C-alpha cells in the first residue's frame, strides 16, 4: 500500500533554543555541552566517538585548566563532558556532537560554551510535539526534536484525485507545520517527505537546516543513488568501513551487491541494507514505540579500574533504571552495558533474554555479568559506564 510519511527534525535543537533565549548570541558560535556526571536524558543514545578522535590535542587538553571558566562546567566536571550540539556557526570550525569540550575549545576558543539546560529543552520539545500531533493521529516521536507523521490519509481525501496532487498536499502540510512551529516557538526545523520512513528521514537530512524536501516514489532511486553508504540507516562506521574496503562508497555501488552477499557480510541486517538501498522500507509509524529504551550512564571523575567504585556506581545506575521500569510498566528483553575506556573508545555488550522480564534480579545478574566481562577482557582505565534496557513491552 502506498504511504506518505513526513519526518521532521529541529535544527541544532539545544543550541537554537539557547539562541532564542539569548538573542545576543545570534551569529556567534554557540556550543552546548554536557558535563554533569550522570546523563540527564534517560534514553540518551551513547555517542561512539571513533578512535581517531583520540588525538594528541585531546590528550593535552585532558588537563582541566584548559577548560575551566568556560561556563559549561556547572558541577566542576573538569571538562570531562562532551559537546551535545552546536549551532551552524560553530560547526564551521569542525565542532561536532560527541566531541570532548576540550577539543571544541581548541577548535574555537571564542565560542560561547553553555551547559545543557535539559528541563528547558524538554519543555520546548513537549510544546512542539503538541503542535505536531495535530497533523496526524498516526505519529511517532523518535527523540526530543524529531518525529514521523503518517499522512497517508491524504489518499482518502475525495478532492485530491491525482497522485501529483497528493504529493503537493503533503508538501503544503510540511510548509504549514514548519510555519506553525516557527510562529509559536520561534524555532526552525527541517521537514522531509517520502513514501516511507527511511526516505523521509534522508530527505530531512538532505534539506538541513530550515529546509523542506519532498522525494516522491518515482524520485527515490535518483535521490538515493548518489548518497554515501553511511547515510543509510543501519550502516554505522564499522559496516561502512567494510563496504569501503571492497570499493563500495555510494548507494548506487551498494546496489550492485546481491542480497546473499550482504547477508553473508553483515548477517540479518544485510537484508535490510539491501532493501533500504532500493528505498524499500515497510516500517510503520508506531506510537507504541515512543519509549524505545531506558538507560543511564555515568562518567567517573577520574578514569578508574577500581572494581568497588565501578560496581557501586553500576548498582546506582541499575536502581535508577529499575525505578523507571517500574514507573513506566515496561518489561525488557535486551540488556546492554556500555563501557567507555580512556581515550573515548566505546564498547557495548548486550544480552537478549528468551522472554520479556521486568525482574530486578534478572536485570542485575545479567548486567553485572556483562560488566564483568569488560573488566576481564580489557585492562584499560574506564571513563564511563552505562546500562540500557530495550526491546520494551508495555505490561499494561
Ligand atoms: N544530542 C546530544 N548528544 C549527541 C547528539 C545529540 O546531546 N551526541 C542532543 C543535542 C541536539 C539534540 O540532541 O540538539 C538533537 O540532536 P540532532 O542529532 O537532531 O542534532 P541537532 O538538532 O543539534 O542538529 P541538526 O540541525 O543537525 O539536527
Ligand atoms: Ca535536530
Ligand atoms: Ca534529531
JSON list of N, CA and C and ligand atoms in Angstrom, two decimals, residues 9-15 34 44-45 47 82-86 88 91 97-98 116 143-146 205 208-209, ligand 1:
[
{"chain": "A", "resi": 9, "resn": "UNK", "atom": "N", "xyz": [12.74, 17.27, 11.89]},
{"chain": "A", "resi": 9, "resn": "UNK", "atom": "CA", "xyz": [13.82, 17.30, 12.87]},
{"chain": "A", "resi": 9, "resn": "UNK", "atom": "C", "xyz": [14.20, 18.76, 13.11]},
{"chain": "A", "resi": 10, "resn": "UNK", "atom": "N", "xyz": [14.21, 19.15, 14.38]},
{"chain": "A", "resi": 10, "resn": "UNK", "atom": "CA", "xyz": [14.54, 20.55, 14.71]},
{"chain": "A", "resi": 10, "resn": "UNK", "atom": "C", "xyz": [16.01, 20.83, 14.36]},
{"chain": "A", "resi": 11, "resn": "UNK", "atom": "N", "xyz": [16.28, 22.02, 13.89]},
{"chain": "A", "resi": 11, "resn": "UNK", "atom": "CA", "xyz": [17.65, 22.39, 13.54]},
{"chain": "A", "resi": 11, "resn": "UNK", "atom": "C", "xyz": [18.44, 22.71, 14.83]},
{"chain": "A", "resi": 12, "resn": "UNK", "atom": "N", "xyz": [19.68, 22.28, 14.86]},
{"chain": "A", "resi": 12, "resn": "UNK", "atom": "CA", "xyz": [20.61, 22.47, 16.01]},
{"chain": "A", "resi": 12, "resn": "UNK", "atom": "C", "xyz": [19.84, 22.73, 17.31]},
{"chain": "A", "resi": 13, "resn": "UNK", "atom": "N", "xyz": [19.05, 21.74, 17.69]},
{"chain": "A", "resi": 13, "resn": "UNK", "atom": "CA", "xyz": [17.97, 21.94, 18.66]},
{"chain": "A", "resi": 13, "resn": "UNK", "atom": "C", "xyz": [18.38, 22.65, 19.96]},
{"chain": "A", "resi": 14, "resn": "UNK", "atom": "N", "xyz": [19.27, 22.05, 20.76]},
{"chain": "A", "resi": 14, "resn": "UNK", "atom": "CA", "xyz": [19.60, 22.67, 22.06]},
{"chain": "A", "resi": 14, "resn": "UNK", "atom": "C", "xyz": [20.18, 24.08, 21.84]},
{"chain": "A", "resi": 15, "resn": "UNK", "atom": "N", "xyz": [21.05, 24.19, 20.84]},
{"chain": "A", "resi": 15, "resn": "UNK", "atom": "CA", "xyz": [21.73, 25.47, 20.62]},
{"chain": "A", "resi": 15, "resn": "UNK", "atom": "C", "xyz": [20.76, 26.53, 20.08]},
{"chain": "A", "resi": 34, "resn": "UNK", "atom": "N", "xyz": [27.56, 18.86, 27.73]},
{"chain": "A", "resi": 34, "resn": "UNK", "atom": "CA", "xyz": [27.18, 18.11, 28.92]},
{"chain": "A", "resi": 34, "resn": "UNK", "atom": "C", "xyz": [28.41, 18.02, 29.80]},
{"chain": "A", "resi": 44, "resn": "UNK", "atom": "N", "xyz": [19.09, 8.68, 26.46]},
{"chain": "A", "resi": 44, "resn": "UNK", "atom": "CA", "xyz": [20.14, 9.23, 25.61]},
{"chain": "A", "resi": 44, "resn": "UNK", "atom": "C", "xyz": [20.96, 8.11, 24.95]},
{"chain": "A", "resi": 45, "resn": "UNK", "atom": "N", "xyz": [21.14, 8.27, 23.67]},
{"chain": "A", "resi": 45, "resn": "UNK", "atom": "CA", "xyz": [21.98, 7.32, 22.95]},
{"chain": "A", "resi": 45, "resn": "UNK", "atom": "C", "xyz": [23.44, 7.62, 23.29]},
{"chain": "A", "resi": 47, "resn": "UNK", "atom": "N", "xyz": [27.05, 8.19, 22.31]},
{"chain": "A", "resi": 47, "resn": "UNK", "atom": "CA", "xyz": [27.74, 8.52, 21.07]},
{"chain": "A", "resi": 47, "resn": "UNK", "atom": "C", "xyz": [29.06, 7.77, 21.04]},
{"chain": "A", "resi": 82, "resn": "UNK", "atom": "N", "xyz": [31.12, 16.33, 27.05]},
{"chain": "A", "resi": 82, "resn": "UNK", "atom": "CA", "xyz": [31.22, 16.35, 25.59]},
{"chain": "A", "resi": 82, "resn": "UNK", "atom": "C", "xyz": [30.26, 17.38, 25.02]},
{"chain": "A", "resi": 83, "resn": "UNK", "atom": "N", "xyz": [30.46, 17.67, 23.75]},
{"chain": "A", "resi": 83, "resn": "UNK", "atom": "CA", "xyz": [29.57, 18.60, 23.06]},
{"chain": "A", "resi": 83, "resn": "UNK", "atom": "C", "xyz": [28.24, 17.89, 22.78]},
{"chain": "A", "resi": 84, "resn": "UNK", "atom": "N", "xyz": [27.16, 18.49, 23.26]},
{"chain": "A", "resi": 84, "resn": "UNK", "atom": "CA", "xyz": [25.84, 17.96, 22.97]},
{"chain": "A", "resi": 84, "resn": "UNK", "atom": "C", "xyz": [25.46, 18.35, 21.55]},
{"chain": "A", "resi": 85, "resn": "UNK", "atom": "N", "xyz": [25.55, 19.62, 21.30]},
{"chain": "A", "resi": 85, "resn": "UNK", "atom": "CA", "xyz": [25.37, 20.12, 19.94]},
{"chain": "A", "resi": 85, "resn": "UNK", "atom": "C", "xyz": [25.93, 21.52, 19.84]},
{"chain": "A", "resi": 86, "resn": "UNK", "atom": "N", "xyz": [25.97, 22.04, 18.63]},
{"chain": "A", "resi": 86, "resn": "UNK", "atom": "CA", "xyz": [26.45, 23.40, 18.44]},
{"chain": "A", "resi": 86, "resn": "UNK", "atom": "C", "xyz": [25.67, 24.01, 17.28]},
{"chain": "A", "resi": 88, "resn": "UNK", "atom": "N", "xyz": [25.24, 26.28, 13.71]},
{"chain": "A", "resi": 88, "resn": "UNK", "atom": "CA", "xyz": [25.94, 26.08, 12.44]},
{"chain": "A", "resi": 88, "resn": "UNK", "atom": "C", "xyz": [27.20, 26.95, 12.35]},
{"chain": "A", "resi": 91, "resn": "UNK", "atom": "N", "xyz": [29.82, 24.87, 13.89]},
{"chain": "A", "resi": 91, "resn": "UNK", "atom": "CA", "xyz": [30.13, 23.69, 13.07]},
{"chain": "A", "resi": 91, "resn": "UNK", "atom": "C", "xyz": [31.15, 24.03, 11.99]},
{"chain": "A", "resi": 97, "resn": "UNK", "atom": "N", "xyz": [28.83, 17.09, 17.59]},
{"chain": "A", "resi": 97, "resn": "UNK", "atom": "CA", "xyz": [28.24, 16.42, 18.75]},
{"chain": "A", "resi": 97, "resn": "UNK", "atom": "C", "xyz": [29.12, 15.24, 19.16]},
{"chain": "A", "resi": 98, "resn": "UNK", "atom": "N", "xyz": [29.28, 15.06, 20.46]},
{"chain": "A", "resi": 98, "resn": "UNK", "atom": "CA", "xyz": [30.05, 13.92, 20.94]},
{"chain": "A", "resi": 98, "resn": "UNK", "atom": "C", "xyz": [31.53, 14.21, 21.15]},
{"chain": "A", "resi": 116, "resn": "UNK", "atom": "N", "xyz": [24.13, 22.21, 29.32]},
{"chain": "A", "resi": 116, "resn": "UNK", "atom": "CA", "xyz": [22.82, 21.70, 28.90]},
{"chain": "A", "resi": 116, "resn": "UNK", "atom": "C", "xyz": [21.76, 22.12, 29.92]},
{"chain": "A", "resi": 143, "resn": "UNK", "atom": "N", "xyz": [12.68, 11.27, 19.18]},
{"chain": "A", "resi": 143, "resn": "UNK", "atom": "CA", "xyz": [13.54, 11.84, 20.22]},
{"chain": "A", "resi": 143, "resn": "UNK", "atom": "C", "xyz": [12.99, 13.21, 20.55]},
{"chain": "A", "resi": 144, "resn": "UNK", "atom": "N", "xyz": [13.70, 13.95, 21.39]},
{"chain": "A", "resi": 144, "resn": "UNK", "atom": "CA", "xyz": [13.21, 15.26, 21.80]},
{"chain": "A", "resi": 144, "resn": "UNK", "atom": "C", "xyz": [12.89, 16.16, 20.61]},
{"chain": "A", "resi": 145, "resn": "UNK", "atom": "N", "xyz": [13.62, 16.01, 19.52]},
{"chain": "A", "resi": 145, "resn": "UNK", "atom": "CA", "xyz": [13.47, 17.01, 18.44]},
{"chain": "A", "resi": 145, "resn": "UNK", "atom": "C", "xyz": [13.06, 16.41, 17.11]},
{"chain": "A", "resi": 146, "resn": "UNK", "atom": "N", "xyz": [12.44, 15.26, 17.14]},
{"chain": "A", "resi": 146, "resn": "UNK", "atom": "CA", "xyz": [12.25, 14.54, 15.88]},
{"chain": "A", "resi": 146, "resn": "UNK", "atom": "C", "xyz": [11.02, 13.64, 15.94]},
{"chain": "A", "resi": 205, "resn": "UNK", "atom": "N", "xyz": [17.54, 15.02, 6.18]},
{"chain": "A", "resi": 205, "resn": "UNK", "atom": "CA", "xyz": [18.99, 15.22, 6.28]},
{"chain": "A", "resi": 205, "resn": "UNK", "atom": "C", "xyz": [19.50, 16.07, 5.11]},
{"chain": "A", "resi": 208, "resn": "UNK", "atom": "N", "xyz": [18.71, 20.07, 5.41]},
{"chain": "A", "resi": 208, "resn": "UNK", "atom": "CA", "xyz": [19.08, 20.82, 6.63]},
{"chain": "A", "resi": 208, "resn": "UNK", "atom": "C", "xyz": [19.96, 22.01, 6.34]},
{"chain": "A", "resi": 209, "resn": "UNK", "atom": "N", "xyz": [19.90, 23.10, 7.04]},
{"chain": "A", "resi": 209, "resn": "UNK", "atom": "CA", "xyz": [18.86, 23.44, 8.02]},
{"chain": "A", "resi": 209, "resn": "UNK", "atom": "C", "xyz": [17.70, 24.22, 7.37]},
{"chain": "B", "resi": 1, "resn": "LIG", "atom": "N1", "xyz": [22.41, 15.49, 21.31]},
{"chain": "B", "resi": 1, "resn": "LIG", "atom": "C1", "xyz": [23.30, 15.18, 22.32]},
{"chain": "B", "resi": 1, "resn": "LIG", "atom": "N2", "xyz": [24.40, 14.39, 22.07]},
{"chain": "B", "resi": 1, "resn": "LIG", "atom": "C2", "xyz": [24.61, 13.90, 20.82]},
{"chain": "B", "resi": 1, "resn": "LIG", "atom": "C3", "xyz": [23.71, 14.19, 19.78]},
{"chain": "B", "resi": 1, "resn": "LIG", "atom": "C4", "xyz": [22.61, 15.00, 20.07]},
{"chain": "B", "resi": 1, "resn": "LIG", "atom": "O1", "xyz": [23.12, 15.63, 23.45]},
{"chain": "B", "resi": 1, "resn": "LIG", "atom": "N3", "xyz": [25.68, 13.14, 20.59]},
{"chain": "B", "resi": 1, "resn": "LIG", "atom": "C5", "xyz": [21.26, 16.38, 21.61]},
{"chain": "B", "resi": 1, "resn": "LIG", "atom": "C6", "xyz": [21.58, 17.81, 21.26]},
{"chain": "B", "resi": 1, "resn": "LIG", "atom": "C7", "xyz": [20.86, 18.08, 19.98]},
{"chain": "B", "resi": 1, "resn": "LIG", "atom": "C8", "xyz": [19.66, 17.15, 20.08]},
{"chain": "B", "resi": 1, "resn": "LIG", "atom": "O2", "xyz": [20.12, 16.02, 20.84]},
{"chain": "B", "resi": 1, "resn": "LIG", "atom": "O3", "xyz": [20.47, 19.44, 19.83]},
{"chain": "B", "resi": 1, "resn": "LIG", "atom": "C9", "xyz": [19.17, 16.70, 18.73]},
{"chain": "B", "resi": 1, "resn": "LIG", "atom": "O4", "xyz": [20.18, 16.01, 18.04]},
{"chain": "B", "resi": 1, "resn": "LIG", "atom": "P1", "xyz": [20.33, 16.06, 16.48]},
{"chain": "B", "resi": 1, "resn": "LIG", "atom": "O5", "xyz": [21.16, 14.92, 16.09]},
{"chain": "B", "resi": 1, "resn": "LIG", "atom": "O6", "xyz": [18.98, 16.19, 15.85]},
{"chain": "B", "resi": 1, "resn": "LIG", "atom": "O7", "xyz": [21.21, 17.35, 16.18]},
{"chain": "B", "resi": 1, "resn": "LIG", "atom": "P2", "xyz": [20.84, 18.90, 16.24]},
{"chain": "B", "resi": 1, "resn": "LIG", "atom": "O8", "xyz": [19.36, 19.13, 16.36]},
{"chain": "B", "resi": 1, "resn": "LIG", "atom": "O9", "xyz": [21.63, 19.55, 17.29]},
{"chain": "B", "resi": 1, "resn": "LIG", "atom": "O10", "xyz": [21.37, 19.43, 14.85]},
{"chain": "B", "resi": 1, "resn": "LIG", "atom": "P3", "xyz": [20.79, 19.19, 13.38]},
{"chain": "B", "resi": 1, "resn": "LIG", "atom": "O11", "xyz": [20.44, 20.55, 12.86]},
{"chain": "B", "resi": 1, "resn": "LIG", "atom": "O12", "xyz": [21.91, 18.58, 12.62]},
{"chain": "B", "resi": 1, "resn": "LIG", "atom": "O13", "xyz": [19.60, 18.29, 13.51]}
]
